[in-house]
mmCIF file of C-alpha atoms in Angstrom:
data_model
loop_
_atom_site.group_PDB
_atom_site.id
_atom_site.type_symbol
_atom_site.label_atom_id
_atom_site.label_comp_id
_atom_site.label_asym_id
_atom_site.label_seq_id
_atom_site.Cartn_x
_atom_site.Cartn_y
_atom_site.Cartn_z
ATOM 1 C CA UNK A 1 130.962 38.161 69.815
ATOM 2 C CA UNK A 2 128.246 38.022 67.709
ATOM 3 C CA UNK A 3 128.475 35.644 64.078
ATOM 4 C CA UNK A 4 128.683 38.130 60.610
ATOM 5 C CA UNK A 5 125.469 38.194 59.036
ATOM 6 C CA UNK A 6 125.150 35.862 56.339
ATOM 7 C CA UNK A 7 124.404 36.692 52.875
ATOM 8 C CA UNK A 8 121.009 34.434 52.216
ATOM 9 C CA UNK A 9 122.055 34.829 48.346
ATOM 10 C CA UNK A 10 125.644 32.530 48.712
ATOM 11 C CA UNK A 11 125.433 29.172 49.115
ATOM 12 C CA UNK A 12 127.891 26.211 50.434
ATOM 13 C CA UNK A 13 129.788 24.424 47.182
ATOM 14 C CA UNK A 14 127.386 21.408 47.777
ATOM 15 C CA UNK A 15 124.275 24.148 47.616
ATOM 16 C CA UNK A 16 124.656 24.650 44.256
ATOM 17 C CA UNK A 17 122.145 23.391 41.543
ATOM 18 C CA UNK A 18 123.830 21.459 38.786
ATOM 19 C CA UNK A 19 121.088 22.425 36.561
ATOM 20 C CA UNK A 20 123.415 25.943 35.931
ATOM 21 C CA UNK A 21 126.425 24.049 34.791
ATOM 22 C CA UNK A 22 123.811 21.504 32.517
ATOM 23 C CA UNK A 23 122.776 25.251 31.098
ATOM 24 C CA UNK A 24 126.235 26.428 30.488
ATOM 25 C CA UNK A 25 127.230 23.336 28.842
ATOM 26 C CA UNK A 26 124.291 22.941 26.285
ATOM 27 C CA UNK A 27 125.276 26.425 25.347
ATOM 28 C CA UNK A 28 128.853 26.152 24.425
ATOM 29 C CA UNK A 29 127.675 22.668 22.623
ATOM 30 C CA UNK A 30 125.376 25.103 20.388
ATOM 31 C CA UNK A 31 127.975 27.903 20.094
ATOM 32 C CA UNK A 32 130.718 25.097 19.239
ATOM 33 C CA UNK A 33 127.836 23.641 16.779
ATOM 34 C CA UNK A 34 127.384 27.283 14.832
ATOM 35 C CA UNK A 35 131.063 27.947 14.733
ATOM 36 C CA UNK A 36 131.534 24.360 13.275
ATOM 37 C CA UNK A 37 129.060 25.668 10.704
ATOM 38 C CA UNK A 38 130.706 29.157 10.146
ATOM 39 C CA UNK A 39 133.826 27.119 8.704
ATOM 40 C CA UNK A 40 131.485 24.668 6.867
ATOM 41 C CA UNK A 41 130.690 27.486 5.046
ATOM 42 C CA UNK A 42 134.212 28.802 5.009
ATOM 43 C CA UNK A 43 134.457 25.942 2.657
ATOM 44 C CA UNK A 44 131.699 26.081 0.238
ATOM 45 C CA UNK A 45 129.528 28.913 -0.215
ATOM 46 C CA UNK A 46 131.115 31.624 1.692
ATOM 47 C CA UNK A 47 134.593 31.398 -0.217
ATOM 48 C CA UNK A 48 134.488 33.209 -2.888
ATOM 49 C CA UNK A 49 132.447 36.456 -1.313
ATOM 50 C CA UNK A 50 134.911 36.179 1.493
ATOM 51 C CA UNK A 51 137.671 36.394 -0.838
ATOM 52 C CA UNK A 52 136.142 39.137 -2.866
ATOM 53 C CA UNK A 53 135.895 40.710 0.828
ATOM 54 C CA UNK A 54 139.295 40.866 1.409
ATOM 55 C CA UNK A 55 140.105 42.012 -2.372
ATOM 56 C CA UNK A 56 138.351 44.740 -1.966
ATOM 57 C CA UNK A 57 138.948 46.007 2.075
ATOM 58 C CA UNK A 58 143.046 45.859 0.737
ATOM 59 C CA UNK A 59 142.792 47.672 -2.207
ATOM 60 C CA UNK A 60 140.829 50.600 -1.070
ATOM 61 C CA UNK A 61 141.942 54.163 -1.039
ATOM 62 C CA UNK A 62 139.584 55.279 1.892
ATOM 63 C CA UNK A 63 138.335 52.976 5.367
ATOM 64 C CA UNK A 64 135.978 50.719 5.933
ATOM 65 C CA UNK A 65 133.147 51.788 7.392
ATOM 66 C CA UNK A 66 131.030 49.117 10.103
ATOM 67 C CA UNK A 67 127.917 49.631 10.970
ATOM 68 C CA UNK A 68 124.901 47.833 12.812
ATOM 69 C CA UNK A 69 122.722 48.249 15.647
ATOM 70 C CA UNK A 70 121.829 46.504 19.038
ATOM 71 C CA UNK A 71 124.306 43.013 19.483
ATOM 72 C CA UNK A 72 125.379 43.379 15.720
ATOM 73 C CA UNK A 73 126.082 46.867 16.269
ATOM 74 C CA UNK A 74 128.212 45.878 19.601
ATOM 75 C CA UNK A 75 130.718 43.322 17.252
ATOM 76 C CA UNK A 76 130.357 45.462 14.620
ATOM 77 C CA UNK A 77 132.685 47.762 17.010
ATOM 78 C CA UNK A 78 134.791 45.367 18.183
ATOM 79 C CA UNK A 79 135.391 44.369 14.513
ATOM 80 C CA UNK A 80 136.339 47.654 13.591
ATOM 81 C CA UNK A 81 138.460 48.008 16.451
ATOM 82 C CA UNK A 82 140.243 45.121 15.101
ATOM 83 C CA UNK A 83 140.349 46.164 11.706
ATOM 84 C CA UNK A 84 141.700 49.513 12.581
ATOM 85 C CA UNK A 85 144.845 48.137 15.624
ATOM 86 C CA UNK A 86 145.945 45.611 12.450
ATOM 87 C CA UNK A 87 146.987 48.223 9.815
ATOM 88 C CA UNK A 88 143.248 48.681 8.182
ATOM 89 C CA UNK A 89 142.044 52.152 8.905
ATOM 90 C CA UNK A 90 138.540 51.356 10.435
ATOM 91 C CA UNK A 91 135.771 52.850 12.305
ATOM 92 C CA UNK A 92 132.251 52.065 13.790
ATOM 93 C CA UNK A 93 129.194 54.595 12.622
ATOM 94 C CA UNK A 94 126.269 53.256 14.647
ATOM 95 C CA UNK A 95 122.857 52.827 11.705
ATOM 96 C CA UNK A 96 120.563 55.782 14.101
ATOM 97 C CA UNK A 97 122.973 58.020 14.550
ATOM 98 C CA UNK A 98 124.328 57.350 10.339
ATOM 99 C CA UNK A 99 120.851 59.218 9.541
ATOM 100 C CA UNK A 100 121.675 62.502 11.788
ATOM 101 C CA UNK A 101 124.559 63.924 10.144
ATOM 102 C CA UNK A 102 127.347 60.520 10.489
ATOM 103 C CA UNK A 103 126.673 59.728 6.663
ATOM 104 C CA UNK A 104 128.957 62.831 6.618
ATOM 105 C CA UNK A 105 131.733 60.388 8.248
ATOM 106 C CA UNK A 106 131.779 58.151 4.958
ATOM 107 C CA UNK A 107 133.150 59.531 1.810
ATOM 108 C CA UNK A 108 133.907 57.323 -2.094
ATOM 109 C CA UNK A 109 136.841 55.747 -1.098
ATOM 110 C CA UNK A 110 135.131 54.097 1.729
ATOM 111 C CA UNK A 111 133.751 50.636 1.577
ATOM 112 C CA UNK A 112 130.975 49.719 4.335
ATOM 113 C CA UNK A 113 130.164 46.721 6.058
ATOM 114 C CA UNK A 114 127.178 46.587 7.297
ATOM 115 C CA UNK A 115 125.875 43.855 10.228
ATOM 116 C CA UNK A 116 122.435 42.506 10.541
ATOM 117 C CA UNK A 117 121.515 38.909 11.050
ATOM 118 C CA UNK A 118 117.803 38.842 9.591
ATOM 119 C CA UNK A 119 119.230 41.701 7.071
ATOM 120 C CA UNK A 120 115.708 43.669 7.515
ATOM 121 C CA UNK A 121 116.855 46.303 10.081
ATOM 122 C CA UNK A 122 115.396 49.566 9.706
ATOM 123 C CA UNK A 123 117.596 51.533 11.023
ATOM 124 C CA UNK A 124 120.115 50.648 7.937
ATOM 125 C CA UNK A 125 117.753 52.006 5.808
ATOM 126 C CA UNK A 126 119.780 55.366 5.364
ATOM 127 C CA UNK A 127 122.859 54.459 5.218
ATOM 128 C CA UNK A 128 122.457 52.067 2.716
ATOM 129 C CA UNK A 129 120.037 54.300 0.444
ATOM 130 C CA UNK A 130 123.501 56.795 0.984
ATOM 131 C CA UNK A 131 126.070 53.865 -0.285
ATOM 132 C CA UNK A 132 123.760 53.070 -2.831
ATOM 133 C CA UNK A 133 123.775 56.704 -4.255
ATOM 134 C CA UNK A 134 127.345 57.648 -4.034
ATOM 135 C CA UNK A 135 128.439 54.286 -5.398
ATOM 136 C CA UNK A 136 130.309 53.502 -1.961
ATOM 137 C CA UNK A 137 130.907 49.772 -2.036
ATOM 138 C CA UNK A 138 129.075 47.965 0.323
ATOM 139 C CA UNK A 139 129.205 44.694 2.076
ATOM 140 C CA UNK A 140 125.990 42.776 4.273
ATOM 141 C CA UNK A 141 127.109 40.613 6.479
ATOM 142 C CA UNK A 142 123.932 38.716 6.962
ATOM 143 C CA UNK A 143 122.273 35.234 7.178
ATOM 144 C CA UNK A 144 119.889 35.981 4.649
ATOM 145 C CA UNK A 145 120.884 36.400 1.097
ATOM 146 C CA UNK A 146 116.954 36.936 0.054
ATOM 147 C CA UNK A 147 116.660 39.902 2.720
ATOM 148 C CA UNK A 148 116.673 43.727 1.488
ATOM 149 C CA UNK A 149 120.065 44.443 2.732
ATOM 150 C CA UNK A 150 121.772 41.679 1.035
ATOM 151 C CA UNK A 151 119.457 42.541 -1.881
ATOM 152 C CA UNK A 152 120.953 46.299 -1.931
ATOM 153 C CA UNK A 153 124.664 44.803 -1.417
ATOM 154 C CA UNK A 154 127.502 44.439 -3.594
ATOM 155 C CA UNK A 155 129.116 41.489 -1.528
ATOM 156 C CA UNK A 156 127.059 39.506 0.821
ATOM 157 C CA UNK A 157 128.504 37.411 3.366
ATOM 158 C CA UNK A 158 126.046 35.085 4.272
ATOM 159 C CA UNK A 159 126.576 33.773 7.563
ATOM 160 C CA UNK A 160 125.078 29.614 8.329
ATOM 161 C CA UNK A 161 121.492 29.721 9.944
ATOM 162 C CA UNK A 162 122.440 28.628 13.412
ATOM 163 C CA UNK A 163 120.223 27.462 16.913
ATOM 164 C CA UNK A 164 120.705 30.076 18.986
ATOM 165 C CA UNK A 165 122.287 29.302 22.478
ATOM 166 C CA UNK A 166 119.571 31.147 24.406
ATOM 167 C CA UNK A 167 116.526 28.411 24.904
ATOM 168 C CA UNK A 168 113.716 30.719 23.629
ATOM 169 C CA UNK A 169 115.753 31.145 20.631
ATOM 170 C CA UNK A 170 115.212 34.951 20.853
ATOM 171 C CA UNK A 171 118.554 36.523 22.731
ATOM 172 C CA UNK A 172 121.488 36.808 20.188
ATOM 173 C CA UNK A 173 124.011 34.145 21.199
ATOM 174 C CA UNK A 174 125.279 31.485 18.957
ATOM 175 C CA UNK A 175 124.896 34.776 15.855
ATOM 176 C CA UNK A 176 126.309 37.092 18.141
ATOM 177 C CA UNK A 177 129.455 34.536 18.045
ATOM 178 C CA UNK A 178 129.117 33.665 14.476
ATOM 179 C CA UNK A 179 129.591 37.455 13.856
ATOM 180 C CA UNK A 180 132.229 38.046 16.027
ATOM 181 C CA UNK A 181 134.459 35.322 14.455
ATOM 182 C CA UNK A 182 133.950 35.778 10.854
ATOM 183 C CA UNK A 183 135.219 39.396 11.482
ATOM 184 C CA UNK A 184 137.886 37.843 13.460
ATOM 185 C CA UNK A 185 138.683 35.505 10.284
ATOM 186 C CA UNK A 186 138.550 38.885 7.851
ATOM 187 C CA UNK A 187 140.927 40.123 10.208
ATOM 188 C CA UNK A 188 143.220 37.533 10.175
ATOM 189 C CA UNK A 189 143.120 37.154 6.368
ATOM 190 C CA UNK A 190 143.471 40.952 5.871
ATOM 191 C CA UNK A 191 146.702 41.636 8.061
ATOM 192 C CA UNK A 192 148.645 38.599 6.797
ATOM 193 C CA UNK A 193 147.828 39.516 2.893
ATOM 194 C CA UNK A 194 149.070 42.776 4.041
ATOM 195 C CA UNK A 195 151.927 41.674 5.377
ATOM 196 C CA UNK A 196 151.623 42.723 8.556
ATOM 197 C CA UNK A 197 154.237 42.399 11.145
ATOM 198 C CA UNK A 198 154.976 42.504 15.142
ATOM 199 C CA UNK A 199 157.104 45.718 14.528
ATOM 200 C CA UNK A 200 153.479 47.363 12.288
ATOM 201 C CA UNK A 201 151.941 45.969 15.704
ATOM 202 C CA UNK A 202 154.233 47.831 18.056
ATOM 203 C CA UNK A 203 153.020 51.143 16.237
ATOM 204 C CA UNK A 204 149.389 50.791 17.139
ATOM 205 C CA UNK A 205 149.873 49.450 20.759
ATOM 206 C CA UNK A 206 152.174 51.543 22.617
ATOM 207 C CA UNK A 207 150.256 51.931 25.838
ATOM 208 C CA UNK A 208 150.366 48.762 28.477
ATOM 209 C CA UNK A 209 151.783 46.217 29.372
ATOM 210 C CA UNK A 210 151.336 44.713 25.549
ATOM 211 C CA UNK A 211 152.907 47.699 24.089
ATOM 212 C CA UNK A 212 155.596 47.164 27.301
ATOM 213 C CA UNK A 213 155.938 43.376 25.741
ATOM 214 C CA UNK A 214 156.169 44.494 22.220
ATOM 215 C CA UNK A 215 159.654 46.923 22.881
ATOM 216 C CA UNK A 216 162.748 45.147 21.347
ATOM 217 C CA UNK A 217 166.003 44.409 23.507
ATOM 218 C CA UNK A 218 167.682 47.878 22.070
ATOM 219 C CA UNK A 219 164.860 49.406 23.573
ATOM 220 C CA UNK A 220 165.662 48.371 27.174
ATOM 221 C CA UNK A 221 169.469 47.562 26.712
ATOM 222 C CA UNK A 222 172.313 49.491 28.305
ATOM 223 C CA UNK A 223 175.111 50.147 26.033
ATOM 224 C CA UNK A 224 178.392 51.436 25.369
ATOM 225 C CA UNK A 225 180.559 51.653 28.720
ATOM 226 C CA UNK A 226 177.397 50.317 30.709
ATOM 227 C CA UNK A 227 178.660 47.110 29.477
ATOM 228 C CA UNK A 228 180.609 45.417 31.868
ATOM 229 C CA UNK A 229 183.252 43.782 29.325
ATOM 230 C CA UNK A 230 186.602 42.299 29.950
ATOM 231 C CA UNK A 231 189.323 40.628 27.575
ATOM 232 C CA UNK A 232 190.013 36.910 28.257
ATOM 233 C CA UNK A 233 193.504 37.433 29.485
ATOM 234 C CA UNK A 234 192.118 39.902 32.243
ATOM 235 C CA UNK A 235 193.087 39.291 36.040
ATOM 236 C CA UNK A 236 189.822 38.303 38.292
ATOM 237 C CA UNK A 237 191.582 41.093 40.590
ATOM 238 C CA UNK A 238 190.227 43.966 37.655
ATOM 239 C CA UNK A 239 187.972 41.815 36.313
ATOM 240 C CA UNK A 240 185.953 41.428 40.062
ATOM 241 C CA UNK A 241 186.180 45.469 40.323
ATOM 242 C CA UNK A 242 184.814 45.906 36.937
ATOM 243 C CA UNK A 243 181.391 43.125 37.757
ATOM 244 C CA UNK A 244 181.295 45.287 41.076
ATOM 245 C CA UNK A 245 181.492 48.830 39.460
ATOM 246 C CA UNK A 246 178.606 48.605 36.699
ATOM 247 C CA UNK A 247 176.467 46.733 38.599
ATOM 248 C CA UNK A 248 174.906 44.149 36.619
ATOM 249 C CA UNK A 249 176.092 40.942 38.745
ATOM 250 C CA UNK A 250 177.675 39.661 35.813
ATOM 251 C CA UNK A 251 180.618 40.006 33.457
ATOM 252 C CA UNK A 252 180.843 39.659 29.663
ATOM 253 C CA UNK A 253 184.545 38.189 28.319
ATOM 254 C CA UNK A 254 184.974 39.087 24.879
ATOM 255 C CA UNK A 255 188.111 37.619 22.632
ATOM 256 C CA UNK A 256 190.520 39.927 20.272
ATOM 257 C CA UNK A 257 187.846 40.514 17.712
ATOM 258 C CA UNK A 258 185.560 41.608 20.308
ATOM 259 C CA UNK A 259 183.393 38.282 20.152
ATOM 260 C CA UNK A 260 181.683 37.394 23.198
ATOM 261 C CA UNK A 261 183.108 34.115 24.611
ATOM 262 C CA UNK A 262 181.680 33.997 27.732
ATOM 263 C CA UNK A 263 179.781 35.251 30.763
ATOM 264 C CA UNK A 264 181.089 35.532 34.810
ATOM 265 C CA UNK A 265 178.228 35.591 37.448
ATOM 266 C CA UNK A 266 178.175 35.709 41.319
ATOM 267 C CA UNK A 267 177.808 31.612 40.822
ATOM 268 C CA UNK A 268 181.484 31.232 38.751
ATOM 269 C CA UNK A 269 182.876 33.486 41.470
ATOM 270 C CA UNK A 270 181.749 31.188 44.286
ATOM 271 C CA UNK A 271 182.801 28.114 42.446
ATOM 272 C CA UNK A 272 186.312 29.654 41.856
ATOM 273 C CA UNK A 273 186.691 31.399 45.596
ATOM 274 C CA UNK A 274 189.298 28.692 47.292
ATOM 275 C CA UNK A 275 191.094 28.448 43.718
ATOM 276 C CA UNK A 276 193.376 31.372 43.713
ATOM 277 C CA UNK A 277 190.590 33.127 42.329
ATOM 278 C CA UNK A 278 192.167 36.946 41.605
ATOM 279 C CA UNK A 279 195.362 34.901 40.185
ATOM 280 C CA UNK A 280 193.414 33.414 37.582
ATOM 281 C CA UNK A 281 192.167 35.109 33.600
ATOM 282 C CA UNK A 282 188.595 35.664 33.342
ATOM 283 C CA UNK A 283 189.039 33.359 30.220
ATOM 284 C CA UNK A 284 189.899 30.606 32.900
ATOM 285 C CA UNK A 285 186.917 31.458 35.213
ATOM 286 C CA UNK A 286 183.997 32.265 32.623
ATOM 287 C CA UNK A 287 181.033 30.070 31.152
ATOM 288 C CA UNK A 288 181.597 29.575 27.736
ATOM 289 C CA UNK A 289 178.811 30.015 24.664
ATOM 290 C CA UNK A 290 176.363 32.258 27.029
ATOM 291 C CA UNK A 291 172.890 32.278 26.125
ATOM 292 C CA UNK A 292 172.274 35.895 24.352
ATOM 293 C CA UNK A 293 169.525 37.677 22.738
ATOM 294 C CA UNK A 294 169.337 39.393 19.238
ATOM 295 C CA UNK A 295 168.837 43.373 19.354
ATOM 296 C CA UNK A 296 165.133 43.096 17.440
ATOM 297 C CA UNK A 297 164.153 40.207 20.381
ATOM 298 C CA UNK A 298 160.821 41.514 21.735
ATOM 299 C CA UNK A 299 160.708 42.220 25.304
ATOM 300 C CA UNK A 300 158.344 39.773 25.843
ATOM 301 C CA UNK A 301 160.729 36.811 24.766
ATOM 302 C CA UNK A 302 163.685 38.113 26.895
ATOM 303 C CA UNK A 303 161.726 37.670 29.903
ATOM 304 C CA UNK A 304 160.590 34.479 28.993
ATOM 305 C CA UNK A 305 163.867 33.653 28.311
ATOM 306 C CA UNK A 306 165.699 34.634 32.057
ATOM 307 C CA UNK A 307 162.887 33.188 33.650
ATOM 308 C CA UNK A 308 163.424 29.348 31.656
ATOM 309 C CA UNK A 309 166.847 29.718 32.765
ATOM 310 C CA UNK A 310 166.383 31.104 36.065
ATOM 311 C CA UNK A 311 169.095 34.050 35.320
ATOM 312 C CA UNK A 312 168.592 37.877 35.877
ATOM 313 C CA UNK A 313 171.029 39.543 33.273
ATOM 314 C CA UNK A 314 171.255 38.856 29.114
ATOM 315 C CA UNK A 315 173.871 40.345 26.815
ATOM 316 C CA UNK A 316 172.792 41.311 23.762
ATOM 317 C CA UNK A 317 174.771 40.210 21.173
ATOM 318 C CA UNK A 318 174.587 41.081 17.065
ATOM 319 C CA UNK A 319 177.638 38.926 15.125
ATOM 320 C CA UNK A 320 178.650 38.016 17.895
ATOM 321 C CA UNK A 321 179.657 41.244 19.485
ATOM 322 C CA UNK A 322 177.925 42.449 22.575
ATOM 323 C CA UNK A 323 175.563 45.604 22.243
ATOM 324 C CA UNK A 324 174.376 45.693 25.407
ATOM 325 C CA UNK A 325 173.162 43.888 28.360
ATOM 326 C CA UNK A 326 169.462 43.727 30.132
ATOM 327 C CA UNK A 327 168.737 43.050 33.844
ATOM 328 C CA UNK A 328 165.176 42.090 34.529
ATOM 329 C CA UNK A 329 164.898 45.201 36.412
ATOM 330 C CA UNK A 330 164.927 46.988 33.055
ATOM 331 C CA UNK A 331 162.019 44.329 32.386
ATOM 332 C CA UNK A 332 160.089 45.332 35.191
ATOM 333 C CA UNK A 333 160.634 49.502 35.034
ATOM 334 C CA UNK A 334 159.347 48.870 30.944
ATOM 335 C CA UNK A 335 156.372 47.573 32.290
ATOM 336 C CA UNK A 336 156.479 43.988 30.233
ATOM 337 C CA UNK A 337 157.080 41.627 33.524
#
């Protein structure tokens, strides 16, 4: 039997030159550096323009339009994207194709933001000349406040000068980063002056497992006669039928006023089995005060919840009455487990 063929390119553990993980280290330590800058100038300079930013981006009738090209043009989609899945209508218009018909894209209620670290990029040329004529608002996000597009601006954000993370100082690393989290800060600031919540959240993320996680307990729950619900005073002889006929592996005791009081699982039953159990009242056998779950719990905090306590089944409970019950199989067929 003859030995696989080795691949010459993998080494043994031990193989490996530690002048990589010297490499990778030096460039989060300049990353880390520029961010530490970024909210330097969070701080001072950048404050008020920020500010002004978000004024303007939440009181516009129109989008906001982001543009760039090469690395600025890839965060100035990702910021967009953003923008646009946190309640601020937003898309990308890349600066080439702006001069060949996407200007058409951008109307007066608009406001762009435009991305370009030296603030000299050609490309921008036309789409600023457009914003300029039409009166569009527009915003540089830049770190040069001398350079023709912050010139042409109505709001610059000017970003910290920063060492690049790339040795030659050429590849666009540590401003790459710098302009990915100052449109992650905008963000931020935009969707909580907004007042934006998990349920606005829910509307733009259906799809996945984080739409899945986002579905509330009425959602998922079963209720009405699904419920399997007994008085207090009920015989373990009905009450054991009832747990077996719906299912669930538990059983929900509720009081006169319909109150939940307690919960009977398959563990109650086994404590109870050489007690007389069918003589006794499901009042006698349950476990009082049952952990429950509200109706507008997300999905995501139910599961977290049966797996802390190592339980399958939650009742859902509003004032106290039960509106219906969830089995983590209902977590796993919604897609959020």
């Amino acid at each position: 039997m003859t030995n696989p063929v080795q691949n010459p390119h993998l080494h043994d553990d031990t193989d490996l030159p530690m002048e990589y993980l010297v490499s990778a280290e030096r460039a989060l330590e300049t990353e880390m550096a520029g961010l530490s800058a970024l909210r330097a100038a969070l701080k001072d300079g950048l404050a008020v323009p920020f500010q002004k930013t978000c004024d303007l981006i939440q009181n516009i009738f129109g989008r906001v339009i982001v543009s760039g090209i090469g690395k600025s043009g890839h965060i100035g989609t990702k910021i967009a994207a953003s923008l646009a899945s946190t309640g601020t209508p937003a898309f990308f218009v890349h600066a080439t194709e702006a001069s060949h018909g996407d200007l058409g894209m951008i109307t007066k209620d608009d406001v762009v933001l435009a991305l370009s670290w030296s603030g000299e990029t050609q490309e921008l040329a036309s789409l600023v000349a457009y914003t300029r004529r039409f009166k569009v608002p527009l915003i540089a996000l830049t770190s040069r406040a001398d350079s023709t597009l912050a010139k042409a601006s109505d709001i610059v954000l000017k970003l910290p000068s920063v060492a690049e993370a790339c040795p030659h100082g050429l590849a666009p690393t540590t401003s790459a980063l710098v302009q990915l989290a100052i449109g992650d800060a905008l963000t931020v600031a935009i969707l909580e002056g907004r007042g934006f919540t998990v349920q606005d959240y829910k509307v733009f993320h259906p799809g996945g497992r984080l739409g899945a996680s986002l579905k509330s307990a009425k959602d998922i729950m079963h209720g009405g006669d699904a419920m399997p619900l007994v008085p207090a005073t009920t015989l373990m002889s009905e009450g054991i039928l009832v747990m077996s006929q719906k299912s669930f592996g538990v059983l929900g005791v509720v009081d006169e006023l319909n109150q939940l009081v307690g919960v009977i699982t398959d563990g109650d039953l086994r404590r109870h089995v050489t007690t007389n159990l069918l003589e006794k009242t499901a009042g006698e056998i349950m476990t009082k005060s049952p952990k429950t779950v509200a109706p507008s719990a997300l999905s995501a905090s139910v599961l977290e919840l049966l797996n802390s306590l190592k339980i399958t089944t939650v009742f859902v409970v509003e004032d106290g009455r039960p509106q219906g019950i969830i089995h983590m199989h209902d977590l796993l067929r919604a897609g959020a487990a």
